Short mmCIF file of C-alpha atoms in Angstrom, two decimals:
data_model
loop_
_atom_site.label_atom_id
_atom_site.label_comp_id
_atom_site.label_asym_id
_atom_site.label_seq_id
_atom_site.Cartn_x
_atom_site.Cartn_y
_atom_site.Cartn_z
CA UNK A 17 64.05 83.23 165.02
CA UNK A 18 66.53 80.66 166.33
CA UNK A 19 67.26 79.37 162.84
CA UNK A 20 67.94 82.89 161.63
CA UNK A 21 70.30 83.58 164.49
CA UNK A 22 72.30 80.38 163.93
CA UNK A 23 72.66 81.20 160.22
CA UNK A 24 74.05 84.65 161.02
CA UNK A 25 76.42 83.11 163.50
CA UNK A 26 77.79 80.70 160.90
CA UNK A 27 78.37 83.53 158.44
CA UNK A 28 80.12 85.69 161.01
CA UNK A 29 82.37 82.78 162.01
CA UNK A 30 83.28 82.01 158.41
CA UNK A 31 81.29 78.77 158.37
CA UNK A 32 79.52 77.04 155.54
CA UNK A 33 77.42 80.11 154.86
CA UNK A 34 80.39 82.27 153.74
CA UNK A 35 81.28 82.71 150.02
CA UNK A 36 84.96 82.34 149.04
CA UNK A 37 86.62 85.42 147.48
CA UNK A 38 86.73 85.31 143.67
CA UNK A 39 90.01 85.77 141.74
CA UNK A 40 90.41 89.12 139.95
CA UNK A 41 92.69 90.57 137.29
CA UNK A 42 94.93 91.82 140.08
CA UNK A 43 95.80 88.19 140.85
CA UNK A 44 97.29 87.53 137.39
CA UNK A 45 101.13 87.60 137.61
CA UNK A 46 102.82 90.39 135.67
CA UNK A 47 105.03 87.86 133.86
CA UNK A 48 101.94 86.11 132.46
CA UNK A 49 100.39 89.39 131.32
CA UNK A 50 103.66 90.44 129.69
CA UNK A 51 103.79 87.16 127.77
CA UNK A 52 100.30 87.86 126.42
CA UNK A 53 101.21 91.45 125.53
CA UNK A 54 103.92 90.15 123.21
CA UNK A 55 101.18 88.98 120.82
CA UNK A 56 99.18 92.22 120.89
CA UNK A 57 99.45 95.48 118.96
CA UNK A 58 100.84 98.56 120.77
CA UNK A 59 97.48 100.43 120.92
CA UNK A 60 95.88 97.37 122.57
CA UNK A 61 98.71 97.14 125.11
CA UNK A 62 98.34 100.80 126.04
CA UNK A 63 94.59 100.41 126.59
CA UNK A 64 94.98 97.35 128.81
CA UNK A 65 97.77 99.01 130.80
CA UNK A 66 95.12 101.28 132.33
CA UNK A 67 93.22 98.41 133.95
CA UNK A 68 95.32 98.03 137.11
CA UNK A 69 98.84 98.14 138.55
CA UNK A 70 99.61 94.59 137.45
CA UNK A 71 98.76 95.29 133.81
CA UNK A 72 100.56 98.62 133.94
CA UNK A 73 103.71 96.98 135.28
CA UNK A 74 103.52 94.27 132.64
CA UNK A 75 103.23 96.89 129.90
CA UNK A 76 106.63 98.32 130.86
CA UNK A 77 108.60 95.13 130.23
CA UNK A 78 111.47 95.64 127.78
CA UNK A 79 111.02 92.23 126.15
CA UNK A 80 107.43 93.20 125.23
CA UNK A 81 108.41 96.38 123.37
CA UNK A 82 111.51 94.94 121.78
CA UNK A 83 109.19 92.72 119.72
CA UNK A 84 107.38 95.85 118.48
CA UNK A 85 110.46 97.87 117.54
CA UNK A 86 111.91 97.68 114.01
CA UNK A 87 115.13 95.73 113.61
CA UNK A 88 117.07 98.98 113.03
CA UNK A 89 115.88 100.74 116.19
CA UNK A 90 119.42 101.08 117.55
CA UNK A 91 120.43 102.93 114.38
CA UNK A 92 117.41 105.24 114.76
CA UNK A 93 118.11 105.98 118.42
CA UNK A 94 121.74 106.84 117.74
CA UNK A 95 121.37 108.73 114.45
CA UNK A 96 117.95 110.32 114.83
CA UNK A 97 117.44 110.68 118.59
CA UNK A 98 121.15 111.21 119.26
CA UNK A 99 121.16 108.91 122.29
CA UNK A 100 122.45 105.53 123.37
CA UNK A 101 119.87 102.70 123.04
CA UNK A 102 120.89 101.48 126.50
CA UNK A 103 119.92 104.81 128.10
CA UNK A 104 116.21 104.43 127.31
CA UNK A 105 113.59 101.80 128.05
CA UNK A 106 112.20 99.96 125.03
CA UNK A 107 108.75 101.44 125.60
CA UNK A 108 110.17 104.97 125.69
CA UNK A 109 112.11 104.29 122.49
CA UNK A 110 108.92 103.12 120.78
CA UNK A 111 106.95 106.15 122.00
CA UNK A 112 109.60 108.63 120.89
CA UNK A 113 110.07 107.02 117.48
CA UNK A 114 106.33 107.21 116.83
CA UNK A 115 106.64 111.01 116.84
CA UNK A 116 107.98 112.80 113.75
CA UNK A 117 111.74 113.04 114.35
CA UNK A 118 113.81 115.44 112.25
CA UNK A 119 117.40 114.83 111.19
CA UNK A 120 119.93 116.18 108.67
CA UNK A 121 119.38 119.80 109.76
CA UNK A 122 115.62 119.40 109.76
CA UNK A 123 115.37 118.46 106.08
CA UNK A 124 114.26 114.88 106.75
CA UNK A 125 111.81 113.16 109.10
CA UNK A 126 111.36 109.58 110.24
CA UNK A 127 108.59 108.06 112.32
CA UNK A 128 107.02 104.72 113.16
CA UNK A 129 103.45 103.78 112.36
CA UNK A 130 101.89 103.48 115.84
CA UNK A 131 99.99 100.28 115.13
CA UNK A 132 102.56 98.28 113.20
CA UNK A 133 105.93 99.78 114.19
CA UNK A 134 106.90 100.09 110.51
CA UNK A 135 109.10 102.94 109.29
CA UNK A 136 108.17 105.96 107.18
CA UNK A 137 110.61 108.62 105.95
CA UNK A 138 109.92 112.06 104.44
CA UNK A 139 112.49 114.21 102.62
CA UNK A 140 111.84 117.95 102.31
CA UNK A 141 112.25 119.68 98.96
CA UNK A 142 115.08 121.61 100.68
CA UNK A 143 117.18 118.43 100.59
CA UNK A 144 116.61 117.97 96.83
CA UNK A 145 118.42 119.29 93.77
CA UNK A 146 115.94 121.45 91.88
CA UNK A 147 116.65 123.27 88.62
CA UNK A 148 116.38 127.04 89.17
CA UNK A 149 115.35 126.78 92.84
CA UNK A 150 117.38 129.87 93.82
CA UNK A 151 115.93 132.05 91.08
CA UNK A 152 112.76 133.85 92.16
CA UNK A 153 111.67 134.20 88.56
CA UNK A 154 110.94 130.48 88.67
CA UNK A 155 110.48 129.27 92.25
CA UNK A 156 109.11 130.75 95.48
CA UNK A 157 109.46 129.37 99.01
CA UNK A 158 106.02 129.46 100.65
CA UNK A 159 105.06 128.86 104.29
CA UNK A 160 102.44 126.15 104.59
CA UNK A 161 100.59 124.43 107.42
CA UNK A 162 99.97 121.53 105.03
CA UNK A 163 103.62 120.49 105.00
CA UNK A 164 105.49 118.41 107.57
CA UNK A 165 108.34 120.87 107.08
CA UNK A 166 106.17 124.03 107.22
CA UNK A 167 107.49 125.23 103.84
CA UNK A 168 106.83 124.24 100.24
CA UNK A 169 108.33 125.25 96.89
CA UNK A 170 106.00 126.84 94.34
CA UNK A 171 106.95 126.86 90.66
CA UNK A 172 105.65 129.83 88.70
CA UNK A 173 107.02 128.91 85.27
CA UNK A 174 110.02 127.10 83.81
CA UNK A 175 111.15 125.38 80.61
CA UNK A 176 113.39 122.68 82.11
CA UNK A 177 111.80 120.95 85.10
CA UNK A 178 114.08 118.55 86.99
CA UNK A 179 114.15 117.46 90.65
CA UNK A 180 116.55 114.89 92.07
CA UNK A 181 117.62 113.60 95.44
CA UNK A 182 119.54 110.97 97.37
CA UNK A 183 119.03 109.24 100.70
CA UNK A 184 121.26 106.86 102.61
CA UNK A 185 119.31 105.09 105.33
CA UNK A 186 119.12 101.80 107.17
CA UNK A 187 115.74 100.23 106.44
CA UNK A 188 114.32 97.09 108.10
CA UNK A 189 113.58 94.20 105.75
CA UNK A 190 110.45 94.68 103.67
CA UNK A 191 108.95 96.23 100.55
CA UNK A 192 108.82 100.03 100.24
CA UNK A 193 107.32 102.59 97.87
CA UNK A 194 108.60 106.07 97.03
CA UNK A 195 106.32 109.00 96.17
CA UNK A 196 106.65 112.67 95.28
CA UNK A 197 104.09 114.85 97.09
CA UNK A 198 102.82 117.50 94.65
CA UNK A 199 99.87 119.80 94.11
CA UNK A 200 98.74 121.72 91.06
CA UNK A 201 97.76 125.20 92.23
CA UNK A 202 98.74 127.48 95.08
CA UNK A 203 96.85 127.15 98.38
CA UNK A 204 95.82 130.11 100.53
CA UNK A 205 93.26 130.90 103.22
CA UNK A 206 90.47 133.43 102.91
CA UNK A 207 88.18 134.10 105.85
CA UNK A 208 89.49 130.92 107.45
CA UNK A 209 88.61 128.77 104.43
CA UNK A 210 91.13 126.91 102.27
CA UNK A 211 91.23 127.99 98.64
CA UNK A 212 93.53 127.01 95.79
CA UNK A 213 94.43 129.26 92.87
CA UNK A 214 94.97 127.19 89.71
CA UNK A 215 95.23 130.11 87.25
CA UNK A 216 98.96 129.58 86.68
CA UNK A 217 98.72 125.80 86.18
CA UNK A 218 99.85 124.96 82.65
CA UNK A 219 101.99 122.58 80.62
CA UNK A 220 101.49 119.39 82.61
CA UNK A 221 98.88 117.98 80.22
CA UNK A 222 101.14 118.23 77.18
CA UNK A 223 103.87 115.78 78.17
CA UNK A 224 104.02 113.34 81.10
CA UNK A 225 106.47 113.67 83.98
CA UNK A 226 109.05 110.90 84.26
CA UNK A 227 109.84 109.46 87.70
CA UNK A 228 112.91 107.30 88.40
CA UNK A 229 114.27 105.33 91.35
CA UNK A 230 117.45 103.30 91.84
CA UNK A 231 119.15 101.65 94.82
CA UNK A 232 122.71 100.72 95.75
CA UNK A 233 121.64 97.05 95.52
CA UNK A 234 120.95 97.38 91.78
CA UNK A 235 117.18 97.81 91.86
CA UNK A 236 115.65 100.24 89.36
CA UNK A 237 112.17 101.53 88.64
CA UNK A 238 110.64 104.21 86.45
CA UNK A 239 107.19 105.48 85.59
CA UNK A 240 105.51 108.26 83.65
CA UNK A 241 102.26 110.10 84.29
CA UNK A 242 100.56 113.42 83.69
CA UNK A 243 100.17 115.67 86.72
CA UNK A 244 96.46 115.98 87.38
CA UNK A 245 95.88 116.68 91.09
CA UNK A 246 94.52 120.25 90.91
CA UNK A 247 93.69 121.87 94.23
CA UNK A 248 94.70 118.88 96.38
CA UNK A 249 97.94 117.19 97.33
CA UNK A 250 98.72 114.00 95.47
CA UNK A 251 101.37 111.31 95.93
CA UNK A 252 102.95 110.39 92.60
CA UNK A 253 104.48 106.93 92.61
CA UNK A 254 108.12 106.77 91.47
CA UNK A 255 108.72 103.08 92.18
CA UNK A 256 109.17 100.29 94.71
CA UNK A 257 112.22 98.63 96.23
CA UNK A 258 112.82 95.65 98.50
CA UNK A 259 115.18 95.43 101.47
CA UNK A 260 116.45 91.91 102.10
CA UNK A 261 116.77 90.62 105.66
CA UNK A 262 120.43 89.77 104.97
CA UNK A 263 121.25 93.37 104.01
CA UNK A 264 122.11 95.19 107.26
CA UNK A 265 124.10 98.05 105.68
CA UNK A 266 122.47 101.43 104.99
CA UNK A 267 120.76 101.51 101.61
CA UNK A 268 121.49 104.31 99.13
CA UNK A 269 118.52 105.60 97.16
CA UNK A 270 118.54 107.91 94.15
CA UNK A 271 115.29 109.36 92.85
CA UNK A 272 114.15 112.01 90.41
CA UNK A 273 111.27 113.53 88.51
CA UNK A 274 111.60 115.49 85.29
CA UNK A 275 109.75 117.02 82.38
CA UNK A 276 112.47 118.46 80.17
CA UNK A 277 110.67 118.91 76.86
CA UNK A 278 111.63 122.51 76.10
CA UNK A 279 108.95 123.03 73.44
CA UNK A 280 106.65 124.46 76.12
CA UNK A 281 106.75 125.98 79.60
CA UNK A 282 105.10 124.46 82.66
CA UNK A 283 104.16 125.97 85.99
CA UNK A 284 101.69 126.37 88.83
CA UNK A 285 102.89 123.32 90.77
CA UNK A 286 103.75 123.02 94.49
CA UNK A 287 106.48 120.61 95.59
CA UNK A 288 106.45 119.52 99.22
CA UNK A 289 108.52 116.41 99.79
CA UNK A 290 109.38 112.82 98.94
CA UNK A 291 107.72 110.08 100.98
CA UNK A 292 109.08 106.56 101.52
CA UNK A 293 106.76 104.12 103.28
CA UNK A 294 105.93 100.39 103.41
CA UNK A 295 104.22 99.39 100.18
CA UNK A 296 101.12 98.18 102.03
CA UNK A 297 100.50 101.76 103.21
CA UNK A 298 99.55 102.96 99.71
CA UNK A 299 95.86 102.85 100.61
CA UNK A 300 96.27 105.39 103.41
CA UNK A 301 98.58 107.94 101.83
CA UNK A 302 96.24 110.81 102.69
CA UNK A 303 97.40 110.48 106.30
CA UNK A 304 100.86 111.62 105.18
#
């Protein structure tokens, strides 16, 4: 009994029987956490920011998010967001640029890939030059939930098929690919289910479509292929281009697709947009 009492007394007085408090994550300085965050991907930073106040504070540091932003983020903030880069925190800039941001009267969109911070750009068919687009005998404008721009162009029938466009944009250094987003057949919904009418699809198996791409830096690419994606959207590769780290000026792109053999008509195709994305994203094009 006496031994038990003396042991309790030692513990209550903080003697040899007491156990020292263990360090926790709350004891790690914010500056140290921020330095670690610089080597992590944005989704990982956001998850760890929920652990405690110290990690949350560290996740707000401008120098952390500046390493995640593309080199042209100031251009994007000014031209696309219409704000001064100094008026927003770097984390807020990153978050806002990861959303689809429209510019040029809503005919173009730009966004960052959330994980890598790399840039993607989409150009609506409304910003393209399309033969016969204003003639309802050839083309119809159709509302669509499957488009980033909520509207697609549907070709009923035409002899001379030609689509062209231009884009002037400041890209970070890297390799990019350009695609035309097309579908053979017209999509509709019946009883809540997606269906695609391919009855009017014709002419695309007779001659291939020619795709071309050129840049203001002298790069050129071309390819030919038959349109084959019936009932589903497909991304048809026009070509690749490279942006050098020494080139800080906006790059001018010219691109086109055509099938101008007038020995036969072609029709039944939907045209949505042109997509420009980092070349390594080709394996996940269905996300776009």
